[in-house]
Tab-separated table of C-alpha atoms in Angstrom:
chain	number	residue	atom	x	y	z
D	83	MET	CA	112.747	-117.590	228.529
D	84	ASN	CA	110.912	-115.609	225.894
D	85	ALA	CA	109.346	-118.588	224.179
D	86	PRO	CA	105.603	-118.421	223.897
D	87	GLU	CA	103.513	-121.358	224.899
D	88	ARG	CA	103.093	-123.951	222.142
D	89	PHE	CA	99.345	-123.846	222.392
D	90	SER	CA	99.360	-120.178	221.463
D	91	ALA	CA	99.651	-121.480	217.956
D	92	PHE	CA	96.147	-122.735	217.784
D	93	LEU	CA	94.240	-121.455	220.885
D	94	LEU	CA	92.601	-118.078	220.894
D	95	ASP	CA	94.008	-115.857	223.734
D	96	GLU	CA	91.073	-115.186	225.921
D	97	ASP	CA	92.970	-112.668	228.144
D	98	ILE	CA	92.896	-110.146	225.377
D	99	GLY	CA	89.503	-111.117	224.092
D	100	GLU	CA	90.836	-112.344	220.722
D	101	GLU	CA	88.181	-113.001	218.216
D	102	LYS	CA	88.560	-115.774	215.631
D	103	ILE	CA	87.939	-113.544	212.706
D	104	THR	CA	87.600	-109.732	212.352
D	105	TYR	CA	86.725	-107.634	209.327
D	106	ALA	CA	88.044	-104.243	208.262
D	107	SER	CA	86.538	-102.680	205.199
D	108	ASP	CA	89.056	-101.020	202.816
D	109	THR	CA	88.706	-97.303	202.868
D	110	LYS	CA	90.271	-96.498	199.526
D	111	VAL	CA	88.988	-99.316	197.272
D	112	SER	CA	85.321	-100.052	196.770
D	113	ASN	CA	83.849	-103.546	197.461
D	114	ALA	CA	87.052	-104.534	199.292
D	115	GLY	CA	88.073	-105.538	202.771
D	116	THR	CA	90.545	-107.529	204.843
D	117	PHE	CA	89.643	-110.365	207.174
D	118	THR	CA	92.021	-111.099	210.016
D	119	ILE	CA	91.814	-114.655	211.044
D	120	ASN	CA	93.505	-115.444	214.282
D	121	LYS	CA	95.324	-118.696	215.228
D	122	GLU	CA	95.228	-120.158	211.771
D	123	ASP	CA	97.734	-120.919	209.173
D	124	HIS	CA	98.068	-121.921	205.484
D	125	THR	CA	95.749	-124.877	206.007
D	126	ILE	CA	92.750	-122.586	206.084
D	127	GLY	CA	94.246	-119.549	204.337
D	128	ASN	CA	95.265	-121.280	201.082
D	129	LEU	CA	92.016	-123.377	200.973
D	130	LEU	CA	89.816	-120.217	201.277
D	131	ARG	CA	91.877	-118.241	198.859
D	132	MET	CA	91.604	-120.935	196.205
D	133	GLN	CA	87.821	-121.391	196.696
D	134	LEU	CA	87.361	-117.613	196.505
D	135	LEU	CA	89.143	-117.468	193.226
D	136	ARG	CA	86.725	-119.942	191.720
D	137	ASP	CA	83.881	-117.428	192.399
D	138	ARG	CA	83.096	-115.176	189.466
D	139	GLU	CA	82.161	-112.297	191.715
D	140	VAL	CA	85.562	-112.108	193.235
D	141	ARG	CA	87.953	-109.653	191.567
D	142	PHE	CA	90.841	-110.073	194.021
D	143	ALA	CA	91.507	-112.668	196.718
D	144	GLY	CA	94.846	-113.214	198.568
D	145	TYR	CA	96.128	-114.254	201.909
D	146	LYS	CA	99.344	-113.665	203.704
D	147	LEU	CA	100.787	-114.552	207.039
D	148	PRO	CA	102.438	-111.274	208.183
D	149	HIS	CA	104.980	-113.058	210.378
D	150	PRO	CA	105.629	-116.776	210.791
D	151	LEU	CA	106.008	-116.502	214.544
D	152	ILE	CA	102.697	-114.697	214.940
D	153	HIS	CA	99.863	-117.069	214.157
D	154	ASN	CA	97.439	-114.822	212.231
D	155	LEU	CA	96.556	-114.450	208.698
D	156	GLY	CA	95.167	-111.653	206.585
D	157	LEU	CA	92.738	-112.458	203.881
D	158	LYS	CA	92.072	-109.611	201.390
D	159	ILE	CA	88.980	-109.877	199.188
D	160	GLN	CA	87.639	-107.502	196.517
D	161	THR	CA	84.442	-108.215	194.766
D	162	SER	CA	83.263	-106.942	191.346
D	163	SER	CA	80.017	-105.233	192.581
D	164	SER	CA	78.452	-103.880	195.680
D	165	GLU	CA	75.658	-106.480	195.537
D	166	HIS	CA	78.159	-109.114	196.677
D	167	GLN	CA	80.106	-107.855	199.728
D	168	PRO	CA	83.283	-109.618	200.685
D	169	VAL	CA	81.525	-111.102	203.709
D	170	ASP	CA	78.879	-112.735	201.497
D	171	VAL	CA	81.389	-114.085	199.192
D	172	LEU	CA	83.512	-115.526	201.996
D	173	SER	CA	80.515	-117.247	203.667
D	174	ALA	CA	79.536	-118.696	200.260
D	175	ALA	CA	83.053	-120.051	199.823
D	176	ILE	CA	83.029	-121.575	203.297
D	177	GLU	CA	79.575	-123.103	202.591
D	178	ASP	CA	80.908	-124.695	199.348
D	179	LEU	CA	83.877	-126.007	201.063
D	180	LYS	CA	81.843	-127.560	203.857
D	181	ASN	CA	79.711	-129.298	201.295
D	182	GLU	CA	82.773	-130.643	199.415
D	183	THR	CA	84.247	-131.917	202.708
D	184	ASP	CA	81.010	-133.674	203.502
D	185	GLU	CA	80.872	-135.185	199.995
D	186	LEU	CA	84.507	-136.399	200.238
D	187	MET	CA	83.844	-137.996	203.689
D	188	ARG	CA	80.771	-139.726	202.389
D	189	LEU	CA	82.551	-141.046	199.245
D	190	THR	CA	85.664	-142.079	201.146
D	191	THR	CA	83.570	-144.250	203.495
D	192	ILE	CA	81.896	-145.851	200.583
D	193	ALA	CA	85.123	-146.541	198.808
D	194	MET	CA	86.704	-147.982	201.898
D	195	ASP	CA	83.752	-150.188	202.511
D	196	ASN	CA	83.881	-151.534	199.006
D	197	TRP	CA	87.643	-152.118	199.196
D	198	LYS	CA	87.142	-154.047	202.434
D	199	LYS	CA	84.484	-156.100	200.985
D	200	GLU	CA	86.641	-157.082	198.072
D	201	ASN	CA	89.831	-157.751	200.013
D	202	TYR	CA	88.633	-159.289	203.213
D	203	GLN	CA	86.604	-162.167	201.691
Z	140	MET	CA	95.834	-131.610	208.008
Z	141	ILE	CA	97.719	-134.339	209.596
Z	142	ALA	CA	99.497	-132.011	212.099
Z	143	GLU	CA	96.022	-131.304	213.570
Z	144	VAL	CA	94.470	-134.776	214.049
Z	145	PRO	CA	94.171	-135.396	217.817
Z	146	THR	CA	95.668	-138.391	219.412
Z	147	LEU	CA	96.530	-139.496	222.986
Z	148	ALA	CA	99.957	-139.305	224.343
Z	149	ILE	CA	101.398	-139.254	227.895
Z	150	ASP	CA	101.662	-135.661	229.097
Z	151	LEU	CA	102.336	-135.829	232.885
Z	152	VAL	CA	104.612	-138.185	234.562
Z	153	GLU	CA	104.929	-138.478	238.407
Z	154	PHE	CA	107.964	-140.343	239.637
Z	155	THR	CA	107.845	-142.339	242.843
Z	156	GLU	CA	110.970	-144.418	242.273
Z	157	ASN	CA	113.733	-143.954	239.703
Z	158	SER	CA	117.037	-145.676	240.452
Z	159	THR	CA	117.711	-146.390	236.840
Z	160	VAL	CA	120.681	-145.035	234.862
Z	161	LEU	CA	118.505	-142.611	233.001
Z	162	ASN	CA	117.295	-139.433	234.747
Z	163	ASP	CA	113.690	-138.451	235.282
Z	164	GLU	CA	113.035	-136.086	232.523
Z	165	TYR	CA	114.849	-138.429	230.012
Z	166	ILE	CA	112.454	-141.279	230.974
Z	167	ALA	CA	109.446	-138.796	230.900
Z	168	HIS	CA	110.482	-137.694	227.425
Z	169	ARG	CA	110.599	-141.274	226.201
Z	170	LEU	CA	107.198	-142.104	227.791
Z	171	GLY	CA	105.635	-139.188	226.020
Z	172	LEU	CA	106.791	-140.472	222.615
Z	173	ILE	CA	105.177	-143.862	223.039
Z	174	PRO	CA	102.084	-144.026	220.638
Z	175	ILE	CA	98.909	-144.570	222.589
Z	176	LYS	CA	96.149	-146.469	220.853
Z	177	TYR	CA	92.371	-145.930	221.551
Z	178	GLU	CA	90.237	-148.784	220.667
Z	179	ASP	CA	86.541	-148.020	220.282
Z	180	PRO	CA	84.898	-150.681	222.363
Z	181	GLU	CA	82.026	-151.129	219.978
Z	182	THR	CA	83.873	-151.464	216.752
Z	183	SER	CA	87.328	-152.418	218.193
Z	184	ARG	CA	89.210	-150.359	215.429
Z	185	GLY	CA	92.303	-148.268	215.956
Z	186	GLY	CA	90.106	-145.320	216.444
Z	187	ASP	CA	89.734	-141.669	216.637
Z	188	CYS	CA	89.926	-140.613	220.231
Z	189	HIS	CA	88.147	-137.402	219.461
Z	190	GLY	CA	84.671	-138.648	220.242
Z	191	ALA	CA	85.608	-140.454	223.468
Z	192	PHE	CA	87.827	-137.735	225.055
Z	193	MET	CA	87.840	-134.062	225.325
Z	194	SER	CA	90.725	-131.636	225.552
Z	195	HIS	CA	91.824	-131.236	229.161
Z	196	ARG	CA	91.689	-127.462	228.746
Z	197	ASN	CA	87.977	-127.559	227.901
Z	198	CYS	CA	87.046	-130.203	230.461
Z	199	SER	CA	84.918	-128.933	233.426
Z	200	CYS	CA	86.919	-130.940	235.952
Z	201	GLU	CA	89.699	-129.196	237.728
Z	202	GLU	CA	92.180	-132.019	238.305
Z	203	GLY	CA	91.600	-134.516	235.593
Z	204	CYS	CA	88.924	-137.155	235.110
Z	205	PRO	CA	88.422	-140.207	232.972
Z	206	ARG	CA	86.872	-138.007	230.411
Z	207	CYS	CA	89.912	-135.994	229.579
Z	208	GLU	CA	92.782	-138.113	230.884
Z	209	VAL	CA	93.895	-141.743	231.143
Z	210	GLU	CA	96.133	-142.833	233.938
Z	211	LEU	CA	98.842	-145.390	233.115
Z	212	GLU	CA	101.074	-147.003	235.709
Z	213	LEU	CA	104.428	-148.640	235.537
Z	214	ASP	CA	106.153	-150.507	238.367
Z	215	VAL	CA	109.117	-152.622	237.582
Z	216	ASN	CA	111.716	-153.666	240.248
Z	217	PHE	CA	114.570	-155.863	238.985
Z	218	ASP	CA	114.918	-157.680	242.198
Z	219	LEU	CA	111.355	-158.754	242.333
Z	220	VAL	CA	111.376	-159.933	238.688
Z	221	ALA	CA	114.750	-161.752	238.921
Z	222	PRO	CA	113.509	-164.964	240.570
Z	223	ASN	CA	111.028	-165.426	237.705
Z	224	ARG	CA	113.611	-165.058	234.892
Z	225	LEU	CA	115.400	-167.812	233.145
Z	226	GLU	CA	118.624	-169.097	234.614
Z	227	HIS	CA	120.960	-167.776	231.878
Z	228	ASP	CA	119.197	-164.441	231.734
Z	229	ALA	CA	119.402	-163.714	235.358
Z	230	ASP	CA	122.364	-161.332	235.289
Z	231	LEU	CA	121.425	-159.638	231.986
Z	232	PRO	CA	119.785	-156.165	232.126
Z	233	LEU	CA	116.040	-156.324	232.177
Z	234	THR	CA	114.342	-154.172	229.555
Z	235	ILE	CA	111.335	-152.179	230.716
Z	236	THR	CA	109.018	-151.950	227.746
Z	237	SER	CA	105.696	-150.343	226.957
Z	238	ALA	CA	104.102	-153.696	227.646
Z	239	ASP	CA	104.699	-152.937	231.389
Z	240	LEU	CA	102.448	-149.878	231.291
Z	241	LYS	CA	99.108	-150.697	232.875
Z	242	SER	CA	96.189	-148.520	231.700
Z	243	SER	CA	93.234	-147.488	233.929
Z	244	ASN	CA	90.970	-147.526	230.721
Z	245	PRO	CA	90.817	-150.842	228.968
Z	246	SER	CA	90.222	-149.185	225.609
Z	247	VAL	CA	93.534	-147.270	225.868
Z	248	MET	CA	96.833	-148.974	225.631
Z	249	PRO	CA	100.219	-148.268	224.160
Z	250	ALA	CA	100.587	-149.360	220.564
Z	251	HIS	CA	103.412	-151.830	221.045
Z	252	PHE	CA	103.730	-153.058	217.495
Z	253	VAL	CA	102.544	-151.865	214.082
Z	254	SER	CA	101.742	-155.275	212.863
Z	255	THR	CA	101.728	-158.960	213.880
Z	256	ASP	CA	104.726	-159.553	211.706
Z	257	GLU	CA	106.760	-157.140	213.625
Z	258	GLN	CA	105.483	-158.624	216.829
Z	259	GLU	CA	106.842	-161.960	215.896
Z	260	GLU	CA	110.147	-160.700	214.835
Z	261	ALA	CA	110.843	-158.489	217.823
Z	262	GLN	CA	112.902	-159.660	220.833
Z	263	ASP	CA	111.083	-157.500	223.314
Z	264	GLN	CA	107.508	-157.460	224.322
Z	265	GLY	CA	106.976	-153.813	223.341
Z	266	ILE	CA	108.737	-150.486	222.880
Z	267	SER	CA	111.764	-150.372	225.224
Z	268	ILE	CA	111.844	-147.543	227.681
Z	269	VAL	CA	114.964	-148.225	229.769
Z	270	LYS	CA	117.119	-151.185	230.839
Z	271	ILE	CA	117.639	-151.964	234.432
Z	272	GLY	CA	120.072	-153.913	236.446
Z	273	PRO	CA	120.161	-155.521	239.944
Z	274	GLY	CA	119.004	-153.167	242.604
Z	275	GLN	CA	117.251	-150.783	240.231
Z	276	HIS	CA	113.525	-149.812	240.454
Z	277	LEU	CA	111.304	-147.786	238.373
Z	278	LYS	CA	107.875	-146.671	239.579
Z	279	VAL	CA	105.799	-144.005	237.747
Z	280	LYS	CA	102.305	-142.830	237.227
Z	281	CYS	CA	101.548	-141.272	233.863
Z	282	LYS	CA	98.647	-139.200	232.752
Z	283	ALA	CA	97.829	-139.440	229.008
Z	284	ARG	CA	95.991	-136.537	227.352
Z	285	MET	CA	94.527	-135.718	223.998
Z	286	GLY	CA	96.436	-133.177	221.902
Z	287	ILE	CA	97.551	-132.201	218.394
Z	288	SER	CA	100.905	-132.271	216.836
Z	289	LYS	CA	101.139	-128.445	216.567
Z	290	GLU	CA	101.614	-128.514	220.378
Z	291	HIS	CA	104.232	-131.329	220.440
Z	292	ALA	CA	105.352	-133.873	217.843
Z	293	LYS	CA	104.479	-136.720	220.188
Z	294	TRP	CA	100.831	-136.221	219.279
Z	295	CYS	CA	101.588	-136.783	215.637
Z	296	PRO	CA	99.620	-139.849	214.316
Z	297	VAL	CA	101.617	-140.195	211.105
Z	298	ALA	CA	105.049	-141.116	210.170
Z	299	VAL	CA	104.877	-139.936	206.619
Z	300	ALA	CA	101.909	-138.215	204.736
Z	301	THR	CA	102.553	-137.227	201.224
Z	302	TYR	CA	100.570	-136.603	198.165
Z	303	ARG	CA	101.275	-136.570	194.464
Z	304	PHE	CA	99.354	-136.034	191.183
Z	305	GLU	CA	98.046	-138.871	189.198
Z	306	PRO	CA	99.941	-139.090	185.878
Z	307	ILE	CA	98.320	-138.817	182.478
Z	308	ILE	CA	100.420	-140.894	180.115
Z	309	THR	CA	99.673	-140.419	176.486
Z	310	ILE	CA	101.454	-142.349	173.711
Z	311	ASN	CA	101.502	-140.723	170.289
Z	312	GLU	CA	100.892	-143.699	168.136
Z	313	GLU	CA	101.631	-141.897	164.909
Z	314	ALA	CA	105.015	-140.683	165.982
Z	315	CYS	CA	105.815	-144.093	167.475
Z	316	THR	CA	105.554	-145.757	164.097
Z	317	THR	CA	108.894	-143.867	163.134
Z	318	LEU	CA	110.623	-145.573	166.012
Z	319	SER	CA	112.599	-148.749	165.558
Z	320	LEU	CA	112.129	-151.712	167.999
Z	321	GLU	CA	115.468	-150.968	169.685
Z	322	GLU	CA	114.440	-147.312	170.184
Z	323	LYS	CA	111.135	-148.480	171.716
Z	324	GLN	CA	113.065	-150.891	173.905
Z	325	GLU	CA	115.307	-148.032	175.035
Z	326	LEU	CA	112.327	-145.887	175.960
Z	327	VAL	CA	110.975	-148.674	177.995
Z	328	GLU	CA	114.156	-149.248	179.930
Z	329	VAL	CA	115.314	-145.686	180.455
Z	330	CYS	CA	112.463	-144.816	182.840
Z	331	PRO	CA	113.249	-145.889	186.338
Z	332	ASP	CA	109.703	-146.347	187.283
Z	333	ARG	CA	108.993	-148.571	184.274
Z	334	ILE	CA	105.853	-146.913	183.178
Z	335	LEU	CA	106.029	-148.173	179.570
Z	336	ALA	CA	105.966	-151.617	178.302
Z	337	LEU	CA	106.412	-153.301	174.920
Z	338	GLU	CA	103.512	-155.412	173.752
Z	339	GLY	CA	103.719	-157.005	170.439
Z	340	GLY	CA	106.141	-154.399	169.210
Z	341	ARG	CA	104.062	-151.492	170.313
Z	342	LEU	CA	104.599	-149.095	173.130
Z	343	VAL	CA	101.918	-149.380	175.726
Z	344	VAL	CA	101.437	-147.984	179.225
Z	345	ALA	CA	102.523	-150.541	181.864
Z	346	GLU	CA	99.947	-152.116	184.158
Z	347	ASN	CA	100.888	-150.377	187.428
Z	348	ALA	CA	102.153	-147.155	185.867
Z	349	MET	CA	99.567	-145.070	187.712
Z	350	GLU	CA	101.008	-145.924	191.101
Z	351	MET	CA	104.671	-146.081	190.097
Z	352	ALA	CA	105.098	-142.899	188.207
Z	353	THR	CA	107.141	-140.205	189.803
Z	354	PHE	CA	107.557	-137.811	186.888
Z	355	THR	CA	111.211	-138.283	186.088
Z	356	GLU	CA	113.145	-136.441	183.482
Z	357	GLU	CA	114.700	-139.417	181.740
Z	358	LEU	CA	112.062	-140.104	179.341
Z	359	LYS	CA	111.900	-136.448	178.170
Z	360	VAL	CA	115.728	-136.369	177.796
Z	361	THR	CA	115.907	-139.637	175.787
Z	362	GLN	CA	113.105	-138.570	173.452
Z	363	ASN	CA	114.794	-135.226	172.698
Z	364	LEU	CA	117.799	-137.115	171.671
Z	365	MET	CA	115.832	-139.482	169.490
Z	366	LYS	CA	113.751	-136.869	167.687
Z	367	LYS	CA	114.896	-135.846	164.276
Z	368	ARG	CA	113.963	-132.180	164.824
Z	369	PRO	CA	113.439	-130.585	168.211
Z	370	GLU	CA	110.016	-129.273	167.315
Z	371	ASP	CA	108.526	-132.730	166.591
Z	372	ASP	CA	105.901	-134.031	168.741
Z	373	ASP	CA	106.869	-136.236	171.707
Z	374	TYR	CA	106.409	-139.971	171.494
Z	375	VAL	CA	105.205	-140.271	175.092
Z	376	THR	CA	103.991	-137.485	177.268
Z	377	VAL	CA	103.574	-137.651	181.041
Z	378	GLU	CA	101.531	-134.938	182.586
Z	379	HIS	CA	100.182	-134.176	186.042
Z	380	ASN	CA	96.465	-134.650	186.328
Z	381	MET	CA	95.617	-131.637	188.511
Z	382	ASN	CA	92.238	-133.119	189.512
Z	383	ARG	CA	93.370	-136.381	190.888
Z	384	PHE	CA	95.673	-136.986	193.857
Z	385	ILE	CA	97.279	-140.028	195.449
Z	386	PHE	CA	97.681	-139.650	199.068
Z	387	SER	CA	100.116	-141.848	200.968
Z	388	VAL	CA	99.559	-142.077	204.748
Z	389	GLU	CA	101.900	-144.065	206.926
Z	390	THR	CA	100.632	-144.278	210.527
Z	391	ALA	CA	102.922	-144.330	213.555
Z	392	GLY	CA	100.854	-146.904	215.320
Z	393	ALA	CA	98.274	-144.963	217.324
Z	394	MET	CA	95.542	-144.916	214.674
Z	395	ASP	CA	94.851	-146.730	211.444
Z	396	ALA	CA	95.573	-144.889	208.292
Z	397	GLU	CA	91.906	-144.641	207.160
Z	398	GLU	CA	90.908	-143.360	210.554
Z	399	ILE	CA	93.592	-140.597	210.316
Z	400	PHE	CA	92.221	-139.523	206.868
Z	401	MET	CA	88.701	-139.429	208.060
Z	402	SER	CA	89.665	-137.594	211.282
Z	403	SER	CA	91.530	-134.982	209.294
Z	404	LEU	CA	88.441	-134.276	207.163
Z	405	ARG	CA	86.481	-133.936	210.242
Z	406	VAL	CA	88.935	-131.497	211.771
Z	407	LEU	CA	88.747	-129.492	208.535
Z	408	LYS	CA	84.994	-129.435	208.720
Z	409	GLU	CA	84.983	-128.260	212.249
Z	410	LYS	CA	87.305	-125.410	211.420
Z	411	LEU	CA	85.105	-124.314	208.595
Z	412	ASN	CA	82.045	-124.597	210.796
Z	413	ASP	CA	83.675	-122.403	213.322
Z	414	LEU	CA	84.569	-119.847	210.851
Z	415	ALA	CA	81.141	-119.827	209.300
Z	416	ASP	CA	79.587	-119.240	212.721
Z	417	ARG	CA	81.846	-116.271	213.486
Z	418	LEU	CA	81.185	-114.862	210.037
Z	419	THR	CA	77.355	-114.701	210.544
Z	420	VAL	CA	78.124	-112.545	213.666
Z	421	ILE	CA	80.251	-110.195	211.459
Z	422	LYS	CA	77.537	-110.134	208.809
Z	423	GLU	CA	74.814	-109.170	211.337
Z	424	GLN	CA	77.112	-106.488	212.776
Z	425	GLY	CA	77.470	-104.968	209.392
Z	426	GLU	CA	73.866	-104.667	208.758
């Protein structure tokens, strides 16, 4: 009766004009802000957090899912200087992850082709 | 990422005739769980349906078209099939299987069996849906759509998907010289995965240790008992290599394992692309 539709776990709610990602700059701490990513879960949250922590300019990076039944996540980032804003650091992290994924796809295809050549003679 | 790889599964079922012992929704539920395979006509591999189909929510058609849906039909009437059956089988219940589903798209068909071995061993022609007797008739029209496992488990392409770390097994040669042959033999035998072996009186890493190791405690416990003092070095250490993973993917029949893996990477990339695009908008707004 009250159950939400299953697709609300991964589709943006267009009726309320939900955006995929919104940003709110932190008022009390400098060079910090929280990104709210809608209709995503640990898959993206943990991945982004781990990549952000590899960046030297990032002083703090953490994510949380405020409630398991509401499919949003909050990603809080604080950078070490005002030259690198949280937005910049996050887009750099996403860019790096994209390149890594591309590389992984390329190498997997090569490895699979090699295996097939060896095993299907 | 294996909960977000898109596959095809029956989503809508229209019943024309159902005089079987199972009710409509029961049969519809069973039909939904049948794995549906898409074979790329060019490469004829158990393929990723993502390129060939689009999500029915995004499709511009209103009612459903070959681009977003595949129609499958099933029409089995016991009394019409009975004359063709073997004499001794004539009274036995007839099993309606996934082999009776007829698809409107020749590249799309239910995955009846996982392998040819299973096909030879099985008694039926496919996945059994319902068994009917004399006078019973089942006639349905199904629509198969693309979806992801987050919406319903019927769209899940895998049975099991796990990962573990590759082990780093180091044997401390110096410390091993203090062990007797019996003690070395004990170390070889105590590990249930058999990651150690004895070669010419020396402890070595077994050949397939990399795939077999599951990081059990037995080696550590036995070594602690053997050591003369607790602070001594270990004879054999098994650690996780945090940089190397072993992924195990077992498919449920709709796609091949390597296709699932590549598809999951593609889905991840699309997510990242989407986020990157939205982020540039935010960046511009900020400036």
